[in-house]
Every structure is written in C-alpha cells, then in structure tokens.
C-alpha cells in the first residue's frame, strides 16, 4: 500500500502520521524538491521519515541537469552527496562517476 501526502509543515499532523505508520508497521519515505521547504519544515520531515530523497534540477544552457541525494535511509545506506540522473523513455539512468557534482 502506498499513498502520497503533501507535507504542509504542521508538526502535530506529522507526529500523528508517524505514530499511525509505526503502529501499523508502515514506513514513511519523503521525496523533496530542493529549496521547496524551509529548513525548519525539512527538519520535521527528516524526523518523521524513514527515508528522505532530495531532488534538484538546474538549467545549464539548453538542457536540464537533475541530481538527487538521500540524506536519510533507515536500514540502508544514505547518499549525502548529490548524484546526477537522467530519464529517457521511461528509463532512469544514474551517473555513477564521482567527479560530477
């Protein structure tokens, strides 16, 4: 079961969501656009979530560059540094060279 919910920064609502998830053996993963939330709201998301992925995009010339980082992943490996990725025709390609970001 998965459901998408927009986090509006309400701390009480966030704690209720976390309590419901934990009592039902569910996990909370957050996908966040970089600079969308202020640092206080992002801290709340980091606290209630089991995993957090931050996505950033920037326009360079005529093309867009997409990057992601995973600053928190319970039971897995966090990726604190940004990694580039691109999508074409329903395929996700991750650039694994380390000199890119």
Coordinates of N, CA and C in Angstrom, one line a residue:
X1 N 0.8 -1.2 0.0 CA 0.0 0.0 0.0 C 0.9 1.2 0.0
X2 N 0.6 2.2 -0.9 CA 1.3 3.4 -0.8 C 0.4 4.6 -1.0
X3 N 0.7 5.7 -0.5 CA -0.1 6.9 -0.6 C 0.7 8.1 -0.6
X4 N 0.4 9.1 -1.4 CA 1.1 10.3 -1.4 C 0.4 11.4 -0.6
X5 N 1.1 12.1 0.3 CA 0.5 13.1 1.1 C 1.5 14.3 1.0
X6 N 0.9 15.5 0.8 CA 1.8 16.7 0.8 C 2.0 17.1 2.2
X7 N 3.2 17.3 2.6 CA 3.5 17.8 4.0 C 3.4 19.3 4.0
X8 N 2.6 19.9 4.9 CA 2.3 21.3 4.9 C 3.0 22.0 6.1
X9 N 3.9 21.2 6.8 CA 4.7 21.8 7.9 C 4.0 21.8 9.2
X10 N 2.8 21.2 9.3 CA 2.1 21.1 10.6 C 2.8 19.9 11.4
X11 N 3.5 20.3 12.5 CA 4.2 19.4 13.3 C 3.3 18.3 14.0
X12 N 2.2 18.8 14.5 CA 1.2 17.9 15.2 C 0.7 16.8 14.2
X13 N 0.4 17.2 13.0 CA -0.1 16.3 11.9 C 1.1 15.3 11.6
X14 N 2.3 15.8 11.5 CA 3.4 15.0 11.2 C 3.6 13.9 12.2
X15 N 3.5 14.3 13.5 CA 3.7 13.3 14.6 C 2.6 12.2 14.6
X16 N 1.3 12.7 14.2 CA 0.2 11.7 14.1 C 0.5 10.7 13.0
X17 N 1.0 11.3 11.9 CA 1.3 10.4 10.7 C 2.3 9.4 11.1
X18 N 3.4 9.8 11.8 CA 4.4 8.9 12.2 C 3.9 7.8 13.2
X19 N 3.1 8.2 14.1 CA 2.5 7.3 15.1 C 1.7 6.2 14.4
X20 N 0.8 6.7 13.4 CA 0.0 5.7 12.7 C 0.9 4.8 11.8
X21 N 1.9 5.3 11.2 CA 2.8 4.5 10.4 C 3.5 3.4 11.2
X22 N 4.0 3.8 12.3 CA 4.8 2.9 13.2 C 3.9 1.9 13.8
X23 N 2.7 2.3 14.2 CA 1.8 1.3 14.9 C 1.2 0.3 13.9
X24 N 1.3 0.6 12.6 CA 0.8 -0.3 11.5 C 2.0 -1.0 10.7
X25 N 3.2 -0.9 11.2 CA 4.4 -1.4 10.5 C 4.6 -0.9 9.1
X26 N 4.3 0.4 9.0 CA 4.5 1.1 7.7 C 5.7 1.9 7.7
X27 N 6.2 2.3 6.6 CA 7.4 3.2 6.5 C 7.0 4.5 5.8
X28 N 7.7 5.6 6.2 CA 7.4 6.9 5.6 C 8.6 7.3 4.8
X29 N 8.5 7.4 3.5 CA 9.6 7.9 2.6 C 9.1 9.3 2.1
X30 N 10.0 10.3 2.1 CA 9.7 11.6 1.6 C 10.6 11.9 0.4
X31 N 10.0 12.4 -0.6 CA 10.7 12.9 -1.8 C 10.5 14.4 -1.8
X32 N 11.6 15.1 -1.7 CA 11.5 16.6 -1.5 C 12.3 17.3 -2.6
X33 N 11.7 18.3 -3.2 CA 12.4 19.2 -4.1 C 13.3 20.1 -3.3
X34 N 14.5 20.2 -3.7 CA 15.5 21.1 -3.0 C 15.0 22.5 -3.0
X35 N 15.1 23.1 -1.8 CA 14.7 24.5 -1.6 C 13.2 24.7 -1.6
X36 N 12.4 23.7 -1.6 CA 10.9 23.8 -1.6 C 10.4 24.1 -0.2
X37 N 11.0 23.4 0.8 CA 10.7 23.6 2.2 C 11.8 24.4 2.9
X38 N 11.4 25.2 3.9 CA 12.3 25.9 4.7 C 13.0 24.9 5.6
X39 N 14.2 25.2 6.2 CA 15.0 24.3 6.9 C 14.2 23.7 8.1
X40 N 13.3 24.5 8.8 CA 12.6 24.0 9.9 C 11.6 22.9 9.5
X41 N 10.9 23.1 8.4 CA 10.0 22.1 7.8 C 10.7 20.9 7.4
X42 N 11.9 21.1 6.8 CA 12.7 19.9 6.3 C 13.2 19.1 7.5
X43 N 13.5 19.8 8.6 CA 13.9 19.0 9.8 C 12.8 18.2 10.3
X44 N 11.6 18.7 10.3 CA 10.4 17.9 10.7 C 10.2 16.7 9.8
X45 N 10.4 16.9 8.5 CA 10.3 15.7 7.5 C 11.4 14.7 7.8
X46 N 12.6 15.2 8.1 CA 13.7 14.2 8.4 C 13.4 13.4 9.6
X47 N 12.7 14.1 10.6 CA 12.4 13.4 11.9 C 11.4 12.3 11.7
X48 N 10.3 12.6 11.0 CA 9.2 11.7 10.9 C 9.4 10.6 9.8
X49 N 10.3 10.8 8.9 CA 10.5 9.9 7.8 C 11.6 8.8 8.0
X50 N 11.3 7.6 7.4 CA 12.3 6.6 7.5 C 13.4 6.8 6.4
X51 N 12.9 7.4 5.3 CA 13.8 7.7 4.2 C 13.5 9.0 3.6
X52 N 14.5 9.8 3.2 CA 14.3 11.1 2.5 C 15.2 11.2 1.3
X53 N 14.6 11.5 0.2 CA 15.3 11.8 -1.1 C 15.1 13.2 -1.5
X54 N 16.2 13.9 -1.7 CA 16.1 15.3 -2.1 C 16.5 15.4 -3.6
X55 N 15.6 16.0 -4.4 CA 15.8 16.2 -5.8 C 16.1 17.6 -6.2
X56 N 17.0 17.8 -7.1 CA 17.4 19.2 -7.5 C 17.5 19.2 -9.0
X57 N 17.0 20.3 -9.6 CA 17.2 20.4 -11.1 C 17.7 21.8 -11.3
X58 N 18.6 21.9 -12.4 CA 19.1 23.2 -12.8 C 19.2 23.2 -14.3
X59 N 19.0 24.4 -14.8 CA 19.1 24.6 -16.3 C 20.5 25.1 -16.6
X60 N 21.2 24.3 -17.5 CA 22.5 24.7 -18.0 C 22.4 24.8 -19.5
X61 N 22.5 26.0 -20.0 CA 22.4 26.2 -21.4 C 21.0 25.8 -21.9
X62 N 20.9 24.9 -22.8 CA 19.6 24.4 -23.3 C 19.1 23.2 -22.6
X63 N 19.8 22.6 -21.7 CA 19.3 21.4 -21.1 C 19.2 21.5 -19.6
X64 N 18.5 20.5 -19.0 CA 18.3 20.5 -17.5 C 19.2 19.4 -17.0
X65 N 19.8 19.6 -15.8 CA 20.6 18.6 -15.1 C 19.8 18.3 -13.8
X66 N 19.6 17.0 -13.6 CA 18.9 16.5 -12.4 C 19.8 15.8 -11.5
X67 N 19.7 16.1 -10.2 CA 20.5 15.4 -9.2 C 19.6 15.0 -8.0
X68 N 20.1 14.0 -7.3 CA 19.4 13.6 -6.1 C 20.4 13.2 -5.0
X69 N 19.9 13.3 -3.8 CA 20.7 12.9 -2.6 C 19.7 12.2 -1.7
X70 N 20.2 11.2 -0.9 CA 19.4 10.6 0.1 C 20.1 10.8 1.4
X71 N 19.7 11.9 2.1 CA 20.4 12.2 3.4 C 19.9 11.3 4.5
X72 N 18.8 10.5 4.4 CA 18.4 9.6 5.5 C 17.8 8.4 4.9
X73 N 18.2 7.2 5.3 CA 17.7 5.9 4.9 C 17.8 4.9 6.0
X74 N 16.7 4.7 6.7 CA 16.8 3.7 7.8 C 16.9 2.3 7.2
X75 N 17.8 1.5 7.7 CA 18.0 0.2 7.2 C 18.8 0.1 5.9
X76 N 19.3 1.2 5.4 CA 20.0 1.2 4.1 C 21.2 2.2 4.2
X77 N 21.7 2.5 3.1 CA 22.8 3.5 3.0 C 22.4 4.8 2.6
X78 N 22.7 5.8 3.3 CA 22.4 7.2 2.9 C 23.4 7.6 1.9
X79 N 23.0 8.5 1.0 CA 23.8 9.1 -0.1 C 23.8 10.6 0.2
X80 N 24.7 11.1 1.0 CA 24.6 12.6 1.4 C 25.0 13.5 0.2
X81 N 25.8 13.0 -0.7 CA 26.3 13.9 -1.8 C 25.4 13.7 -3.0
X82 N 25.2 14.7 -3.8 CA 24.3 14.7 -4.9 C 24.9 13.8 -6.0
X83 N 24.0 13.1 -6.7 CA 24.3 12.2 -7.8 C 23.4 12.6 -9.0
X84 N 24.0 12.7 -10.2 CA 23.2 13.1 -11.3 C 22.4 11.9 -11.9
X85 N 21.3 12.2 -12.4 CA 20.5 11.2 -13.1 C 19.8 11.8 -14.3
X86 N 19.4 11.0 -15.2 CA 18.6 11.4 -16.3 C 17.5 10.4 -16.7
X87 N 16.4 10.8 -17.2 CA 15.4 9.9 -17.7 C 15.1 10.1 -19.1
X88 N 14.9 9.0 -19.8 CA 14.6 9.0 -21.2 C 13.7 7.8 -21.5
X89 N 12.5 8.1 -22.0 CA 11.6 7.0 -22.4 C 11.4 6.0 -21.3
X90 N 11.0 6.4 -20.2 CA 10.7 5.6 -19.0 C 11.9 4.8 -18.5
X91 N 13.1 5.3 -18.8 CA 14.3 4.6 -18.3 C 15.1 5.7 -17.4
X92 N 15.5 5.2 -16.2 CA 16.2 6.1 -15.3 C 17.7 5.7 -15.4
X93 N 18.6 6.6 -15.7 CA 20.0 6.3 -15.8 C 20.7 7.2 -14.7
X94 N 21.5 6.5 -13.9 CA 22.2 7.2 -12.8 C 23.7 7.3 -13.2
X95 N 24.2 8.5 -13.1 CA 25.7 8.7 -13.4 C 26.4 8.4 -12.2
X96 N 27.2 7.3 -12.2 CA 27.9 6.9 -11.0 C 29.4 7.4 -10.9
X97 N 29.8 8.2 -11.9 CA 31.1 8.8 -11.7 C 31.1 9.8 -10.6
X98 N 32.1 9.9 -9.8 CA 32.1 10.7 -8.6 C 32.6 12.1 -8.8
X99 N 33.1 12.5 -10.0 CA 33.6 13.8 -10.2 C 32.5 14.7 -10.8
X100 N 31.3 14.4 -10.7 CA 30.2 15.1 -11.5 C 29.5 16.2 -10.7
X101 N 29.5 16.1 -9.4 CA 28.7 17.1 -8.6 C 29.6 18.0 -7.8

